[in-house]
Coordinates of C-alpha atoms in Angstrom, one line a residue:
M1 CA 86.5 114.0 74.2
A2 CA 90.3 113.5 74.5
Q3 CA 92.2 116.1 76.5
P4 CA 95.8 117.2 76.3
L5 CA 98.3 115.4 78.4
M6 CA 99.1 118.5 80.5
P7 CA 95.9 120.5 80.4
H8 CA 96.9 123.4 82.7
A9 CA 100.3 123.9 81.0
T10 CA 98.6 123.7 77.6
A11 CA 96.0 126.3 78.6
S12 CA 98.8 128.6 79.7
W13 CA 100.5 128.3 76.3
L14 CA 97.2 128.9 74.5
V15 CA 96.5 132.0 76.6
D16 CA 99.9 133.5 75.9
N17 CA 100.2 132.6 72.2
T18 CA 96.7 132.7 70.7
S19 CA 93.6 134.9 70.7
L20 CA 91.3 132.0 71.5
S21 CA 88.5 132.7 74.0
F22 CA 88.8 131.4 77.5
E23 CA 85.8 129.3 76.8
Q24 CA 87.4 127.6 73.8
I25 CA 90.6 127.0 75.8
A26 CA 88.7 125.6 78.7
D27 CA 86.7 123.3 76.5
F28 CA 89.8 122.0 74.7
C29 CA 91.8 121.5 77.9
G30 CA 88.9 120.1 80.0
L31 CA 89.1 122.9 82.5
H32 CA 86.7 125.3 84.1
I33 CA 86.6 128.7 82.5
L34 CA 87.6 130.3 85.9
E35 CA 90.7 128.2 85.9
V36 CA 91.7 129.6 82.5
Q37 CA 90.8 133.1 83.8
A38 CA 93.1 132.5 86.8
I39 CA 96.0 131.4 84.5
A40 CA 95.5 134.4 82.3
D41 CA 95.5 136.8 85.3
D42 CA 98.6 135.1 86.9
T43 CA 96.5 134.3 90.0
A44 CA 97.0 130.5 89.8
Q45 CA 98.7 129.1 92.8
T46 CA 101.7 127.9 90.7
K47 CA 103.2 129.7 87.8
L48 CA 102.9 127.3 84.9
T49 CA 105.4 126.7 82.1
G50 CA 103.4 126.6 78.8
R51 CA 103.3 123.4 76.8
D52 CA 102.9 123.8 73.0
P53 CA 100.1 121.5 71.9
V54 CA 101.3 121.9 68.3
R55 CA 104.7 120.5 69.0
A56 CA 103.1 117.8 71.1
H57 CA 101.1 116.8 68.0
E58 CA 97.8 117.4 69.8
L59 CA 96.7 120.4 67.8
T60 CA 97.4 121.9 64.4
V61 CA 98.0 125.5 63.5
D62 CA 95.0 125.4 61.1
E63 CA 92.8 124.3 64.0
I64 CA 94.0 127.2 66.1
E65 CA 93.3 129.6 63.2
K66 CA 89.8 128.2 62.8
G67 CA 89.1 128.8 66.5
Q68 CA 90.5 132.3 66.4
A69 CA 88.3 133.2 63.4
N70 CA 85.1 131.8 65.0
P71 CA 84.6 132.1 68.8
D72 CA 81.9 129.4 68.6
Y73 CA 84.2 126.9 67.1
R74 CA 85.4 124.0 69.3
L75 CA 88.9 122.9 68.8
Q76 CA 89.5 119.2 67.8
M77 CA 92.5 117.3 69.1
I78 CA 94.5 115.4 66.6
K79 CA 94.9 112.4 68.9
G80 CA 94.8 111.8 72.6
P81 CA 97.9 111.1 74.6
E82 CA 99.1 107.5 74.6
Q83 CA 97.8 105.6 77.6
V84 CA 100.5 103.9 79.7
R85 CA 99.9 100.2 79.7
R86 CA 101.6 97.6 81.8
T87 CA 103.7 95.4 79.6
K88 CA 104.0 91.6 80.0
G89 CA 106.9 90.3 81.9
P90 CA 108.0 89.8 85.5
R91 CA 106.0 91.7 88.1
Y92 CA 107.5 94.8 89.7
T93 CA 109.0 94.2 93.1
P94 CA 109.9 97.0 95.5
V95 CA 113.7 97.6 95.9
S96 CA 113.4 96.8 99.6
K97 CA 112.2 93.3 98.8
R98 CA 114.4 92.4 95.9
Q99 CA 117.1 91.0 98.2
D100 CA 114.5 88.5 99.5
K101 CA 113.8 87.0 96.0
P102 CA 116.5 84.3 96.2
D103 CA 115.1 83.1 99.5
G104 CA 111.6 82.9 98.1
I105 CA 112.8 81.0 95.0
A106 CA 114.7 78.5 97.1
W107 CA 111.6 77.9 99.2
I108 CA 109.5 77.1 96.2
I109 CA 112.2 74.9 94.7
R110 CA 112.5 72.9 97.9
N111 CA 108.8 72.6 98.8
H112 CA 107.2 72.5 95.4
P113 CA 109.6 71.0 92.9
E114 CA 106.7 70.4 90.5
I115 CA 106.4 74.1 89.8
S116 CA 108.1 75.1 86.6
D117 CA 110.7 77.9 86.3
G118 CA 108.4 79.9 84.2
T119 CA 105.7 79.9 86.9
I120 CA 108.3 80.8 89.5
S121 CA 109.4 83.6 87.4
T122 CA 105.9 85.0 87.2
L123 CA 105.2 84.5 90.9
I124 CA 108.4 86.1 92.2
G125 CA 109.2 88.5 89.4
T126 CA 112.6 87.2 88.4
T127 CA 114.5 85.6 85.6
R128 CA 114.8 81.9 84.7
T129 CA 118.6 82.3 84.8
T130 CA 118.4 83.3 88.4
I131 CA 116.1 80.4 89.2
A132 CA 118.4 77.9 87.4
A133 CA 121.4 79.2 89.3
I134 CA 119.6 78.7 92.6
R135 CA 118.3 75.3 91.6
E136 CA 121.8 74.2 90.5
R137 CA 123.4 75.9 93.5
S138 CA 125.7 78.0 91.3
H139 CA 124.2 81.3 92.4
W140 CA 126.9 83.8 93.4
N141 CA 125.3 84.2 96.8
I142 CA 124.2 80.6 97.4
A143 CA 125.9 80.4 100.8
N144 CA 123.6 83.1 102.2
I145 CA 120.4 82.0 100.6
T146 CA 117.9 80.6 103.2
P147 CA 114.6 79.2 101.9
K148 CA 111.7 81.4 103.1
D149 CA 108.0 81.4 102.3
P150 CA 107.6 84.0 99.5
V151 CA 104.1 84.8 100.9
T152 CA 105.6 85.8 104.2
L153 CA 108.2 87.8 102.4
G154 CA 105.5 89.7 100.6
L155 CA 106.7 88.5 97.1
T156 CA 103.4 86.9 96.1
S157 CA 100.0 86.2 97.6
Q158 CA 98.8 82.9 99.2
R159 CA 96.1 82.7 96.6
E160 CA 98.5 83.0 93.7
L161 CA 100.9 80.5 95.2
D162 CA 98.1 78.0 95.9
A163 CA 96.8 78.4 92.3
A164 CA 100.3 77.8 90.9
V165 CA 100.8 74.7 93.1
A166 CA 97.4 73.3 92.1
K167 CA 98.1 73.9 88.4
A168 CA 101.5 72.3 88.5
A169 CA 100.2 69.3 90.5
K170 CA 97.5 68.8 87.9
A171 CA 99.9 69.0 85.0
S172 CA 102.3 66.6 86.6
G173 CA 99.7 64.2 87.8
V174 CA 100.6 64.7 91.5
E175 CA 97.7 64.1 93.8
Q176 CA 97.2 66.9 96.3
A177 CA 96.1 66.5 99.8
P178 CA 92.4 67.3 100.4
T179 CA 91.9 71.0 100.8
D180 CA 91.2 72.1 104.4
H181 CA 88.2 74.4 104.3
R182 CA 88.1 74.9 108.0
L183 CA 89.9 78.2 107.9
E184 CA 87.5 79.7 105.3
G185 CA 85.7 82.6 106.9
D186 CA 88.1 82.5 109.8
R187 CA 87.5 86.1 110.5
E188 CA 83.8 85.6 111.0
A189 CA 84.5 82.5 113.1
L190 CA 86.9 84.4 115.3
I191 CA 84.4 87.1 115.9
E192 CA 81.7 84.6 116.8
Q193 CA 84.2 82.8 119.1
L194 CA 85.0 86.1 120.9
R195 CA 81.3 86.9 121.3
A196 CA 80.7 83.4 122.8
E197 CA 83.6 83.8 125.2
R198 CA 82.4 87.2 126.3
L199 CA 78.9 85.9 126.8
Q200 CA 80.2 82.9 128.8
A201 CA 82.3 85.2 131.0
A202 CA 79.3 87.4 131.7
R203 CA 77.3 84.3 132.7
D204 CA 80.1 83.0 134.9
A205 CA 80.3 86.4 136.7
A206 CA 76.6 86.4 137.2
S207 CA 76.7 82.9 138.6
A208 CA 79.5 83.7 140.9
G209 CA 77.5 86.7 142.3
E210 CA 74.5 84.5 142.9
D211 CA 76.6 81.9 144.8
A212 CA 78.1 84.6 147.0
A213 CA 74.6 85.7 148.2
T214 CA 72.5 83.7 150.7
P215 CA 69.2 82.5 149.3
G216 CA 66.1 84.2 150.7
D217 CA 67.8 87.2 152.3
G218 CA 68.2 89.3 149.2
G219 CA 71.9 88.8 149.0
F220 CA 72.5 90.4 152.5
V221 CA 75.1 88.7 154.6
D222 CA 74.9 89.4 158.3
P223 CA 78.5 89.9 159.5
F224 CA 77.5 88.8 163.1
R225 CA 75.8 85.6 162.0
R226 CA 77.5 82.5 163.2

C-alpha cells in the first residue's frame, strides 16, 4: 500500500485535525500505533509541523469522513507520491572534480581520437560544445588544460572507458591490440605471491639455523673448541 510522502508530519496533521483513531492513522501513514500515540502526546523527540494530506492530493475529505464514521474503515490514498527518477543526460560530477573535466576530455581526444563526442559526453558528463572547443583548441582556458587520464581523475571507470574504446574501435574498423588478461584476478595473484614469499622466507630462516649448528652435536657449539 502506498504511503504519504511525509508520514510523521501527515500523522501529526491527522491527529490534530481529525477524529480518526490512532490505528487508522498508523495504518494510513505506515507507522506503528505507538509512534502515533507519541505524536499525539507530544512526546516525540522532534515537534513536527503537520502536513495536510488533502492539500497534498493524497487523501480526500470524503475519505476522512468515512474513516471518522467507521473506526474499522481503512483510509485509501488517492495516489502515491511521485518517485524520483534519474533523467537521461550527462552524469553528475561532484563540484570538486568539475574543474578536471577539460583535462580528461583532452586526454581522450589525444589518445583515443576514434571515440565520438557523444560518447565522451556520456563518459565525462559534459557537453558537446565543450568537447568541440577543446578539440579545436578554442576553449577559453585551453592554455591551462593538461591531458590527464579521466580514470585517474575519477571522472569515469576503467571498465566504462575500455568499453567505449572497444565500441569505437569496432565501429571505425580499427584493430585493437590483443587484450592482456594477465592482470585479471591480480588481487588473488598478489595474495598468493605474498604467501609464497613468506613461506620461502621461513624456509630460508630455518635453513640458516641448520647451517649455524654443527651436525651431530644437537646444535651446541663449544666456545673452547679449536
